[in-house]
CSV table of C-alpha atoms in Angstrom, one decimal:
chain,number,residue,atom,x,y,z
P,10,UNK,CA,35.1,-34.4,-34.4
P,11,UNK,CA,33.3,-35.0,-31.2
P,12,UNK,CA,31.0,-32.0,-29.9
P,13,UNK,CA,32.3,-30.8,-26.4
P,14,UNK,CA,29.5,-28.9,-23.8
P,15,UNK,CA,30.8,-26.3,-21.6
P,16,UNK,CA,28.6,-24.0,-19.1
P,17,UNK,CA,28.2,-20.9,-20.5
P,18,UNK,CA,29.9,-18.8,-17.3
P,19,UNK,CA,32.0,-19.1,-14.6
P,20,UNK,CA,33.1,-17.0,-11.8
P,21,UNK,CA,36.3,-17.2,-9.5
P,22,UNK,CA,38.1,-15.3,-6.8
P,23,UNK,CA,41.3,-14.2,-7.4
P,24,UNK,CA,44.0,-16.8,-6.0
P,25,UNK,CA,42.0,-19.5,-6.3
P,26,UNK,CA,42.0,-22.5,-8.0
P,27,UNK,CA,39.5,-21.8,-11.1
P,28,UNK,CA,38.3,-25.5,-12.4
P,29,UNK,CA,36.6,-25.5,-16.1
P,30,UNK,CA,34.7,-28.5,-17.0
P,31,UNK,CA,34.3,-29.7,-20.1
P,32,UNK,CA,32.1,-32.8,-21.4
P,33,UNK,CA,32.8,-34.5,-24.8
P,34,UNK,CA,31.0,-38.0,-23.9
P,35,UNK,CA,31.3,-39.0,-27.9
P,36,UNK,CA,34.9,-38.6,-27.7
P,37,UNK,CA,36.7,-41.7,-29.6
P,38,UNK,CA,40.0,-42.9,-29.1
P,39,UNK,CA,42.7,-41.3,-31.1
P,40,UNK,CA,40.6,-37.7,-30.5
P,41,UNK,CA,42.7,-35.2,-28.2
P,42,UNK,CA,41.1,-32.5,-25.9
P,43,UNK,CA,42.7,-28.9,-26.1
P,44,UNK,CA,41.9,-26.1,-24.4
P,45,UNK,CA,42.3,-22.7,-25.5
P,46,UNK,CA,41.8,-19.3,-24.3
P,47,UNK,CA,40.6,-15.4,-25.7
P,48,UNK,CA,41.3,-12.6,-24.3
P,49,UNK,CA,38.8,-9.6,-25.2
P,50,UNK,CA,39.5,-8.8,-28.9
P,51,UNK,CA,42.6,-11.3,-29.5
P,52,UNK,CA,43.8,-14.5,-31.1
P,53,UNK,CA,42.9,-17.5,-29.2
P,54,UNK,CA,46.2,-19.0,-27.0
P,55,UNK,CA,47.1,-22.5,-26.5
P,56,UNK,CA,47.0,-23.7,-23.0
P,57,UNK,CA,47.2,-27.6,-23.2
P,58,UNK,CA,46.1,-30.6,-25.2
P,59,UNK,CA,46.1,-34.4,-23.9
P,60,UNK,CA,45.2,-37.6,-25.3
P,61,UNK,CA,44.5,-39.9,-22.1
P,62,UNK,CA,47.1,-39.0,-19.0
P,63,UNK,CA,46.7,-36.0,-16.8
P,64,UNK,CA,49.2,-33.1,-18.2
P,65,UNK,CA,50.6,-30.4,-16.5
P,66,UNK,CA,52.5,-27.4,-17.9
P,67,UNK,CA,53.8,-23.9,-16.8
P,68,UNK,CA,50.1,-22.9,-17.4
P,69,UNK,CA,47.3,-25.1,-15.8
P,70,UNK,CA,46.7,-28.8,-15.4
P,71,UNK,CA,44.3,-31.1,-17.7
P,72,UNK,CA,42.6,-33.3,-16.1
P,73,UNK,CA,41.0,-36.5,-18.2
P,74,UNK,CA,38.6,-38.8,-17.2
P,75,UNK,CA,38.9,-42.7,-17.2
P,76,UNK,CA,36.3,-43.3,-19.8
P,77,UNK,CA,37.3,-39.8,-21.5
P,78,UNK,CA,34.1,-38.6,-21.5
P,79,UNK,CA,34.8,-35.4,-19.7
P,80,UNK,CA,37.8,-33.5,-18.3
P,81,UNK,CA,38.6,-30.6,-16.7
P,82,UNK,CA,41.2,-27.6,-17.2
P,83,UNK,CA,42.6,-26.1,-13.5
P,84,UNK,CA,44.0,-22.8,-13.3
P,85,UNK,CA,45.8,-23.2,-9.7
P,86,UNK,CA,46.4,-19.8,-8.8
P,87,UNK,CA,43.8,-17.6,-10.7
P,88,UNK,CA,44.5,-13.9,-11.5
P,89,UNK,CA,42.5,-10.7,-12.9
P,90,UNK,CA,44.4,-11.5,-16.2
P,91,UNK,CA,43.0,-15.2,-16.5
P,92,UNK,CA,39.6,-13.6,-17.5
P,93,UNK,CA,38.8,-15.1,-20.9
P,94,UNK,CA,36.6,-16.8,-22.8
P,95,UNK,CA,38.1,-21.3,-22.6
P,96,UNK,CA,37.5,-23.2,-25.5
P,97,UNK,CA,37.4,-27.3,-25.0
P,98,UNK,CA,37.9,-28.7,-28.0
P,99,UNK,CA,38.4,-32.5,-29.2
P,100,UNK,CA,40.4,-32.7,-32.5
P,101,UNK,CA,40.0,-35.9,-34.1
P,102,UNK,CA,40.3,-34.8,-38.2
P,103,UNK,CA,43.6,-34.9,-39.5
P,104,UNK,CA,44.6,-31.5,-41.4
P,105,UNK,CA,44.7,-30.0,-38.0
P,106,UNK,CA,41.3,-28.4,-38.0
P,107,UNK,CA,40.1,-26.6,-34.9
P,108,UNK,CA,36.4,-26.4,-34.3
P,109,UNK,CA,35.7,-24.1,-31.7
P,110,UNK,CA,32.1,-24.2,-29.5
P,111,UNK,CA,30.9,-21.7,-27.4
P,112,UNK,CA,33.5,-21.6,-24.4
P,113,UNK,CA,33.3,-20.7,-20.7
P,114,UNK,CA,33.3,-17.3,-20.0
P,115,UNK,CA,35.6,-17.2,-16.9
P,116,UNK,CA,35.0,-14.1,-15.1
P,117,UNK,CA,37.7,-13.7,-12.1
P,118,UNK,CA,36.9,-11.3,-9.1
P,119,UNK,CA,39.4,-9.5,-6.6
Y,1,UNK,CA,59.4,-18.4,-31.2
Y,2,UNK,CA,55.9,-18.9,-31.2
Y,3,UNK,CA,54.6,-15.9,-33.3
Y,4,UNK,CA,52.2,-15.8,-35.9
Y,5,UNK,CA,52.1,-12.3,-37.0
Y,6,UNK,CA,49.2,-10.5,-39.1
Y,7,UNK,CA,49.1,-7.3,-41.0
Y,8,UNK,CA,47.1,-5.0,-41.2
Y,9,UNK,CA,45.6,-5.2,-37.1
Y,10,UNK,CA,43.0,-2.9,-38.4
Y,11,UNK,CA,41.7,-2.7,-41.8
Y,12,UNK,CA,38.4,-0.5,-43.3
Y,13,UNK,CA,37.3,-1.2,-46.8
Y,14,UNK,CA,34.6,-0.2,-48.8
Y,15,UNK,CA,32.8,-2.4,-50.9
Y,16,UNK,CA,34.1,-2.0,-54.2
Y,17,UNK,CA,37.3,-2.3,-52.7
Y,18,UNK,CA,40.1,-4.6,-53.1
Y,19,UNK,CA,42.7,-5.8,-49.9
Y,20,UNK,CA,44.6,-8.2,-48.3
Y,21,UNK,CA,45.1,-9.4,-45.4
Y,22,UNK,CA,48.7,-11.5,-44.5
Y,23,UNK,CA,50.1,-13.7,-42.1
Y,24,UNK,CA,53.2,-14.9,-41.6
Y,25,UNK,CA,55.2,-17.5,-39.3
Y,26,UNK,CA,58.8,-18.5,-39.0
Y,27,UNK,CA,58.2,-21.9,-37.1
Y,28,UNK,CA,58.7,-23.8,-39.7
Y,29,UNK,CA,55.1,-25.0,-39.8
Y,30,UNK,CA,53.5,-26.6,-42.8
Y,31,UNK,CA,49.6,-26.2,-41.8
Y,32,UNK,CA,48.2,-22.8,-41.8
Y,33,UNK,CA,44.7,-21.7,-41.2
Y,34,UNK,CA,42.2,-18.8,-42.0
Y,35,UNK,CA,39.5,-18.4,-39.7
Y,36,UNK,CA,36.6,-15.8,-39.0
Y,37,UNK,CA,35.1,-14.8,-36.1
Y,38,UNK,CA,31.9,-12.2,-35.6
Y,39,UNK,CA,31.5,-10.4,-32.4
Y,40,UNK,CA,30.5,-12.6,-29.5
Y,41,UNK,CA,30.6,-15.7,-31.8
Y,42,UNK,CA,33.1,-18.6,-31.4
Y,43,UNK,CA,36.2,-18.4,-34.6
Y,44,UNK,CA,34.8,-20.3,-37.4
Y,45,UNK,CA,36.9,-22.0,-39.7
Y,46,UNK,CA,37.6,-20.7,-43.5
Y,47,UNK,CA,40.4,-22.4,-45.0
Y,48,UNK,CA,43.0,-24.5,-44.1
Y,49,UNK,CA,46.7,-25.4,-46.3
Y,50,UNK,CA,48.2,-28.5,-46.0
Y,51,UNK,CA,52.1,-28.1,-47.5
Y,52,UNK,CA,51.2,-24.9,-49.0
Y,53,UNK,CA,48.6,-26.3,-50.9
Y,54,UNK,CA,44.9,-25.6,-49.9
Y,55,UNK,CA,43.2,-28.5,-48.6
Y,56,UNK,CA,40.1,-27.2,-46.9
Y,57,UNK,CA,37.4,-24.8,-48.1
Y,58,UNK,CA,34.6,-24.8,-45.7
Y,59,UNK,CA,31.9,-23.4,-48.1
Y,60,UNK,CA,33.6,-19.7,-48.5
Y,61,UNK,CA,32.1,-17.2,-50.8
Y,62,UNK,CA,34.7,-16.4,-53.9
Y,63,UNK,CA,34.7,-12.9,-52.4
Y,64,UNK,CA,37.1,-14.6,-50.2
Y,65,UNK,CA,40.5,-15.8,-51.7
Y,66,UNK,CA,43.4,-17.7,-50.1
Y,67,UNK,CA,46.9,-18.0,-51.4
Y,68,UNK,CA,49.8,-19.3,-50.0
Y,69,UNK,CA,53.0,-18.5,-52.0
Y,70,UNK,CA,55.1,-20.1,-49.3
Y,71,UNK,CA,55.3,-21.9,-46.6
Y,72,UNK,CA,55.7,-18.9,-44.1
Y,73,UNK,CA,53.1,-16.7,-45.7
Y,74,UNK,CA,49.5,-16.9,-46.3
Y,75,UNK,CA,47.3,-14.2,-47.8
Y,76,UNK,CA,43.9,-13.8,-48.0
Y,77,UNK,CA,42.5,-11.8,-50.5
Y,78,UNK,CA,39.1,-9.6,-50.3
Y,79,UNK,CA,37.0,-8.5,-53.3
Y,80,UNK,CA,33.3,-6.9,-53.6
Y,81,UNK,CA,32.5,-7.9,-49.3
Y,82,UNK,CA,29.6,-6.7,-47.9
Y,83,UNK,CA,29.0,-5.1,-44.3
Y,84,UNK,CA,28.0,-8.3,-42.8
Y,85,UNK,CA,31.9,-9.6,-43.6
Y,86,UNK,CA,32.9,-7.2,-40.9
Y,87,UNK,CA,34.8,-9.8,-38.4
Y,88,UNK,CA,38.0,-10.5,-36.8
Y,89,UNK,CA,39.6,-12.8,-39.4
Y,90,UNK,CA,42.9,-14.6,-37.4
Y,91,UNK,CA,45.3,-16.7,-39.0
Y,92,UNK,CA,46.7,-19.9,-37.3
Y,93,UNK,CA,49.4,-22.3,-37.7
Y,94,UNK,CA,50.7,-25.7,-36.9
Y,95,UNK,CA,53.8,-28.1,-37.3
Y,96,UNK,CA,52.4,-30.9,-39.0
Y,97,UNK,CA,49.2,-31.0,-40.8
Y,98,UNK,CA,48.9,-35.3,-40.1
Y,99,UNK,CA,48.6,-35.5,-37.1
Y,100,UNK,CA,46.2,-34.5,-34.4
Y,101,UNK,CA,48.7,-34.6,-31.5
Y,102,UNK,CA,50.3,-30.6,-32.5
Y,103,UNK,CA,48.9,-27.4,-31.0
Y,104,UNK,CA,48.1,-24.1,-33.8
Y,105,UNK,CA,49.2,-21.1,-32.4
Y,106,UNK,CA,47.4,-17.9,-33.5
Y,107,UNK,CA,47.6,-14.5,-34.1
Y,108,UNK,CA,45.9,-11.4,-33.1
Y,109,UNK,CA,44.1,-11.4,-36.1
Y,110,UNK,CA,43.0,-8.3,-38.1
Y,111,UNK,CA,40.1,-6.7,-37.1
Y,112,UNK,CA,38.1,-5.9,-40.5
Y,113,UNK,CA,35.3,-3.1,-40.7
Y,114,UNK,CA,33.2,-2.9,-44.5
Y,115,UNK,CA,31.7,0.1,-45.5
């Protein structure tokens, strides 16, 4: 699976737009980007997963690159309870496996 | 329904001990995963079943032992740990183990302490 890089920590001010890069330049193509978040001290949610196409769900919006060498994950209307650690991963192995790097600490401020 | 549920949330065990920790999920899901994760640290992955049989062990001492009697439980089994096992261990699952287009959903995992 291609390695992803994330910075480390992010800040953003609540009810705005919080936008989490993510670059995975070795990405091949069947390999999907997810993104995932933790709250303090719980399992990891599901927030979105594309292949190629922008997606958009109830949560935030994915945003992929032409070359797929980087995307980003947009929170449009951030809130004190988006705080969390966002995992950018790229699945490519079959079995389902998740490998998780570092994540973005998002820190968001009142 | 999107649940993965695990038991026990809390669990303290000494080190001659012998526990379990479970997992379950009614989604009809046929990949389940075990996967540990030390404070600050991102989860690292254990185990993974494939059809209720297990298809990955990523190097896991035999102190650790997965079983998955069907395909809505999973177990994981703890014998003679040592203090540095203390972790959250969380248990995932996803609909199909074949393909790479399915998201896992997690639980809140079980927050293990060895004395």
């Amino acid at each position: 699976d291609a390695k992803t890089t994330q910075p480390p920590s992010m800040d953003c001010a609540e009810g705005r737009a919080a936008n989490l890069p993510c670059n995975h330049s070795t990405i091949s193509g069947n390999e999907y980007v997810y993104w995932y978040r933790q709250i303090h001290s719980q399992g990891p949610q599901y927030i979105i997963h594309g292949l190629k196409n922008n997606e958009t769900n109830e949560m935030a919006s994915l945003i992929i690159t032409e070359d797929r060498k980087s995307s980003t994950l947009i929170l449009p209307h951030a809130t004190l309870r988006d705080t969390a650690v966002y995992y950018c991963i790229v699945r490519g192995s079959t079995l389902g496996r998740l490998y998780f790097g570092r994540g973005t600490q998002l820190t968001v401020w009142p | 329904d999107t649940e993965v549920t695990q038991t026990p949330k809390h669990l303290v065990m000494g080190m001659t001990n012998k526990k379990s920790l479970k997992c379950e999920q009614h989604m009809g899901h046929r990949a389940m995963y075990w996967y540990k994760q030390k404070a600050k640290k991102p989860p690292e992955l254990m185990f993974v079943y494939s059809y209720e049989k297990l298809s990955i062990n990523e190097s896991v001492p035999s102190r650790f032992s997965p079983e998955c009697p069907n395909s809505s439980l999973l177990n994981l089994h703890l014998h003679a740990l040592q203090p540095e096992d203390s972790a959250l261990y969380l248990c995932a699952s996803s609909q199909d183990p074949l393909t790479r287009n399915t998201e896992a959903f997690f639980g809140q995992g079980t927050r293990l302490t060895v004395v």
